[in-house]
mmCIF file of C-alpha atoms in Angstrom:
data_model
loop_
_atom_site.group_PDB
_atom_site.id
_atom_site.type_symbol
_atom_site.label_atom_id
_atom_site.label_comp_id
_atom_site.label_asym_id
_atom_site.label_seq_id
_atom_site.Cartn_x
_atom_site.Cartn_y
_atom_site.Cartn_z
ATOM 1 C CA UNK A 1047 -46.556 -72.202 178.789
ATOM 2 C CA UNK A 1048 -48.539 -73.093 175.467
ATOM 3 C CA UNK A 1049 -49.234 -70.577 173.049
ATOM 4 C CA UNK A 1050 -52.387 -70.648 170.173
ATOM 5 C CA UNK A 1051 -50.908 -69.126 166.793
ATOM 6 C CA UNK A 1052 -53.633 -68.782 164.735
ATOM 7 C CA UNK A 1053 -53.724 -68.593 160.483
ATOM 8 C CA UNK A 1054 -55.001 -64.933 160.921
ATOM 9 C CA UNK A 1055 -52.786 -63.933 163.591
ATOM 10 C CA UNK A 1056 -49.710 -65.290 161.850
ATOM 11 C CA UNK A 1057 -50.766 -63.362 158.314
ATOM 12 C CA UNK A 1058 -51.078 -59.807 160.224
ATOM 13 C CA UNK A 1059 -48.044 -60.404 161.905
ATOM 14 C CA UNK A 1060 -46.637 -60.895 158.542
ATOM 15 C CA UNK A 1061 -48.033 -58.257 156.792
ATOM 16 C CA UNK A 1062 -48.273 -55.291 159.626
ATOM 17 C CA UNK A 1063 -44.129 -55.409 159.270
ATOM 18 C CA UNK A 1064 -40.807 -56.874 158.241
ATOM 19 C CA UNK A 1065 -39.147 -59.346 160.706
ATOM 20 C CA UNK A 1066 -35.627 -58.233 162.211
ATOM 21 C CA UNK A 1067 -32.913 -60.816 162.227
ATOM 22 C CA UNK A 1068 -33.587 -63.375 165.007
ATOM 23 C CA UNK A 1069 -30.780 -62.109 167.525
ATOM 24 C CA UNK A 1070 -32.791 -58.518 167.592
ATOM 25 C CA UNK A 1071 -36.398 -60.226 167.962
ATOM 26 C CA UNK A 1072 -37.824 -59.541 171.413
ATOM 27 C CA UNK A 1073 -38.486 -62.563 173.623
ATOM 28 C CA UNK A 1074 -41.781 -64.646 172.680
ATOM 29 C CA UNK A 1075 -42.410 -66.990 169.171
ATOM 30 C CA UNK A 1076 -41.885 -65.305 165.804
ATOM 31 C CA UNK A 1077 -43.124 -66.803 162.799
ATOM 32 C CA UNK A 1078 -40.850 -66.406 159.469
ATOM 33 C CA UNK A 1079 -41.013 -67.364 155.709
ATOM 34 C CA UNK A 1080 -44.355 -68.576 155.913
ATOM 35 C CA UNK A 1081 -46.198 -69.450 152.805
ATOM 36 C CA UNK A 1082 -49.366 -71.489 151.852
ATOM 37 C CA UNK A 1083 -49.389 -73.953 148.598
ATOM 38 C CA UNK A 1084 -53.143 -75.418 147.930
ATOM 39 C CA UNK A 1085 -54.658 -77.468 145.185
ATOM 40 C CA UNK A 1086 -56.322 -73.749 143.527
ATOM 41 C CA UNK A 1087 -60.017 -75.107 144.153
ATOM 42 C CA UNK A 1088 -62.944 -75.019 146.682
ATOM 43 C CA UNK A 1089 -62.970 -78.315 148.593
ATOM 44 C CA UNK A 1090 -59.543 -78.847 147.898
ATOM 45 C CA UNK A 1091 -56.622 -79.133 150.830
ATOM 46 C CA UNK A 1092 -53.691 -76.633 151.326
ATOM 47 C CA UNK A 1093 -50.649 -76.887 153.684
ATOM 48 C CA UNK A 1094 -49.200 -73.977 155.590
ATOM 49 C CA UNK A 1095 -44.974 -73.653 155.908
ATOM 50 C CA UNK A 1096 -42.996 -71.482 158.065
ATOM 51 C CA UNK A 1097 -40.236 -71.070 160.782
ATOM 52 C CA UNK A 1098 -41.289 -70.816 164.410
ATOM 53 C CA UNK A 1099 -38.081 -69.260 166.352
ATOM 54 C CA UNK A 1100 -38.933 -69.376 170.101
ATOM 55 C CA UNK A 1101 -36.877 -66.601 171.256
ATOM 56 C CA UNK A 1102 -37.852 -67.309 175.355
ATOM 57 C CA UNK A 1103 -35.951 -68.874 178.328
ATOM 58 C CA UNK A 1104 -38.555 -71.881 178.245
ATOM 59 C CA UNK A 1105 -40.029 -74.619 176.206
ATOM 60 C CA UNK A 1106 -43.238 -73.660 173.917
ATOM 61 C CA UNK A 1107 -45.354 -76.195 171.792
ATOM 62 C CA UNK A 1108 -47.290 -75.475 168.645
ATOM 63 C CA UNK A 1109 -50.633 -77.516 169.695
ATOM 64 C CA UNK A 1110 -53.407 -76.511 167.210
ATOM 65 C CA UNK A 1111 -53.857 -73.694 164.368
ATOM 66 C CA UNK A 1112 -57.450 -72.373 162.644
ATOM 67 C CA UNK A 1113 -58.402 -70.954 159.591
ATOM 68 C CA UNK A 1114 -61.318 -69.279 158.398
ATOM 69 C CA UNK A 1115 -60.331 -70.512 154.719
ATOM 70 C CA UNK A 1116 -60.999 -74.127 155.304
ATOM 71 C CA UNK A 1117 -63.402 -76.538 157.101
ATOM 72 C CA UNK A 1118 -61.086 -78.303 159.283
ATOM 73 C CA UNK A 1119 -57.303 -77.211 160.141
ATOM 74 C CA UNK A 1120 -54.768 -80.193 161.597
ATOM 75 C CA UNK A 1121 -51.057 -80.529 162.618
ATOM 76 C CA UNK A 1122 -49.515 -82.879 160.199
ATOM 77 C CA UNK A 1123 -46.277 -84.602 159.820
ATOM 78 C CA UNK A 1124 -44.763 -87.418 157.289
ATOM 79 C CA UNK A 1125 -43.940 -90.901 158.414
ATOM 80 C CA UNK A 1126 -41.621 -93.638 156.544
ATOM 81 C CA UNK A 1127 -43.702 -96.485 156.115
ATOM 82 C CA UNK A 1128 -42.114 -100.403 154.683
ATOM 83 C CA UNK A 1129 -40.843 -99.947 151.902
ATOM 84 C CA UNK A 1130 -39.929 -96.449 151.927
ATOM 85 C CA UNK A 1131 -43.771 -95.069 151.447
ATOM 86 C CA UNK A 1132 -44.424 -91.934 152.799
ATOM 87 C CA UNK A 1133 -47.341 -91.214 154.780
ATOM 88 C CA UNK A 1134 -48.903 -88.017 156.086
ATOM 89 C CA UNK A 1135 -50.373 -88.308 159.659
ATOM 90 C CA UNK A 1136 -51.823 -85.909 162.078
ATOM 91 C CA UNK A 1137 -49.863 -85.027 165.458
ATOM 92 C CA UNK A 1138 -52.411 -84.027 167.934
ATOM 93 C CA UNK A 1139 -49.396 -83.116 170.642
ATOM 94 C CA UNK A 1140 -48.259 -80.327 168.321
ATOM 95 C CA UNK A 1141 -44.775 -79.701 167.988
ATOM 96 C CA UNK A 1142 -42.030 -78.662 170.474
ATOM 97 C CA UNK A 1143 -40.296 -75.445 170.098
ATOM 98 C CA UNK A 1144 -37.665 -75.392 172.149
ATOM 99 C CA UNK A 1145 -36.103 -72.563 174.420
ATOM 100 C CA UNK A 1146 -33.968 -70.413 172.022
ATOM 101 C CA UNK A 1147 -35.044 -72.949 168.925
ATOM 102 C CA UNK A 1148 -36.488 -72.648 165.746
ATOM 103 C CA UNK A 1149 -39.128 -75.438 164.959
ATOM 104 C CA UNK A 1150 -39.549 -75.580 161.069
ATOM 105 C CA UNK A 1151 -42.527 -76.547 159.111
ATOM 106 C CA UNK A 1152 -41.540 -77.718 156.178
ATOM 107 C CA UNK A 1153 -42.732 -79.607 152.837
ATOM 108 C CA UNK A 1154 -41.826 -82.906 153.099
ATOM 109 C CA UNK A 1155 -42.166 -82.860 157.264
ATOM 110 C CA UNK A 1156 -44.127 -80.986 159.551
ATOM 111 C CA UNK A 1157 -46.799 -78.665 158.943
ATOM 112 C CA UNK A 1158 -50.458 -77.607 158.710
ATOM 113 C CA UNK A 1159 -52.526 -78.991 157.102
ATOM 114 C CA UNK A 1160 -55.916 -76.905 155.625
ATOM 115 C CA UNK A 1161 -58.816 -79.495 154.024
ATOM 116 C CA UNK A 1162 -62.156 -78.539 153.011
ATOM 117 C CA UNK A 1163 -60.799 -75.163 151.407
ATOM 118 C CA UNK A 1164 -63.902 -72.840 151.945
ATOM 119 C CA UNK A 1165 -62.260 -69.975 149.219
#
């Protein structure tokens, strides 16, 4: 089964209510300490963090996410290239959550990446 979490979805989830600790959560993905860090202009790019815990018997993926707040939205990870560079490229697949896992988007790893900040 593949699930669409979407920027606005995740932000009312946040906002409508305060997360219980994991082991109380009922079964289906829960988003925690998610956050948003952008360049503070129009045009500019942003990345979205958080903590996916798939609390379900069965593997989940995380295979897009949309925003109204910028022009295009993309899955993004970092990659080690020669000489210890750091590169960030998209990851069309998504990213596995597995059964009873947490999946974390992180800086420095994987997360979402905003570009083309509309506001």
């Amino acid at each position: 089964m593949t699930r669409f979490l979407s920027a606005a979805g995740l932000a009312a989830a946040l906002l409508l209510a305060p997360l219980p600790a994991a082991a109380e959560h009922a079964e289906g993905l829960h988003v925690h300490d998610a956050y948003v860090r952008t360049m503070g202009r129009i045009g500019a790019s942003g990345a979205v963090f958080m903590v996916i815990h798939n609390n379900a018997d069965i593997d989940d993926r995380l295979i897009a996410a949309a925003s109204d707040a910028a022009a295009k939205v993309e899955l993004h990870t970092h990659i080690a290239e020669p000489g210890g560079v750091m590169r960030m490229v998209e990851v069309p697949e998504g990213f596995a959550i597995e059964a009873g896992g947490f999946r974390a988007l992180e800086r420095g790893g994987d997360h979402i990446m905003l570009l083309g900040l509309t506001r």
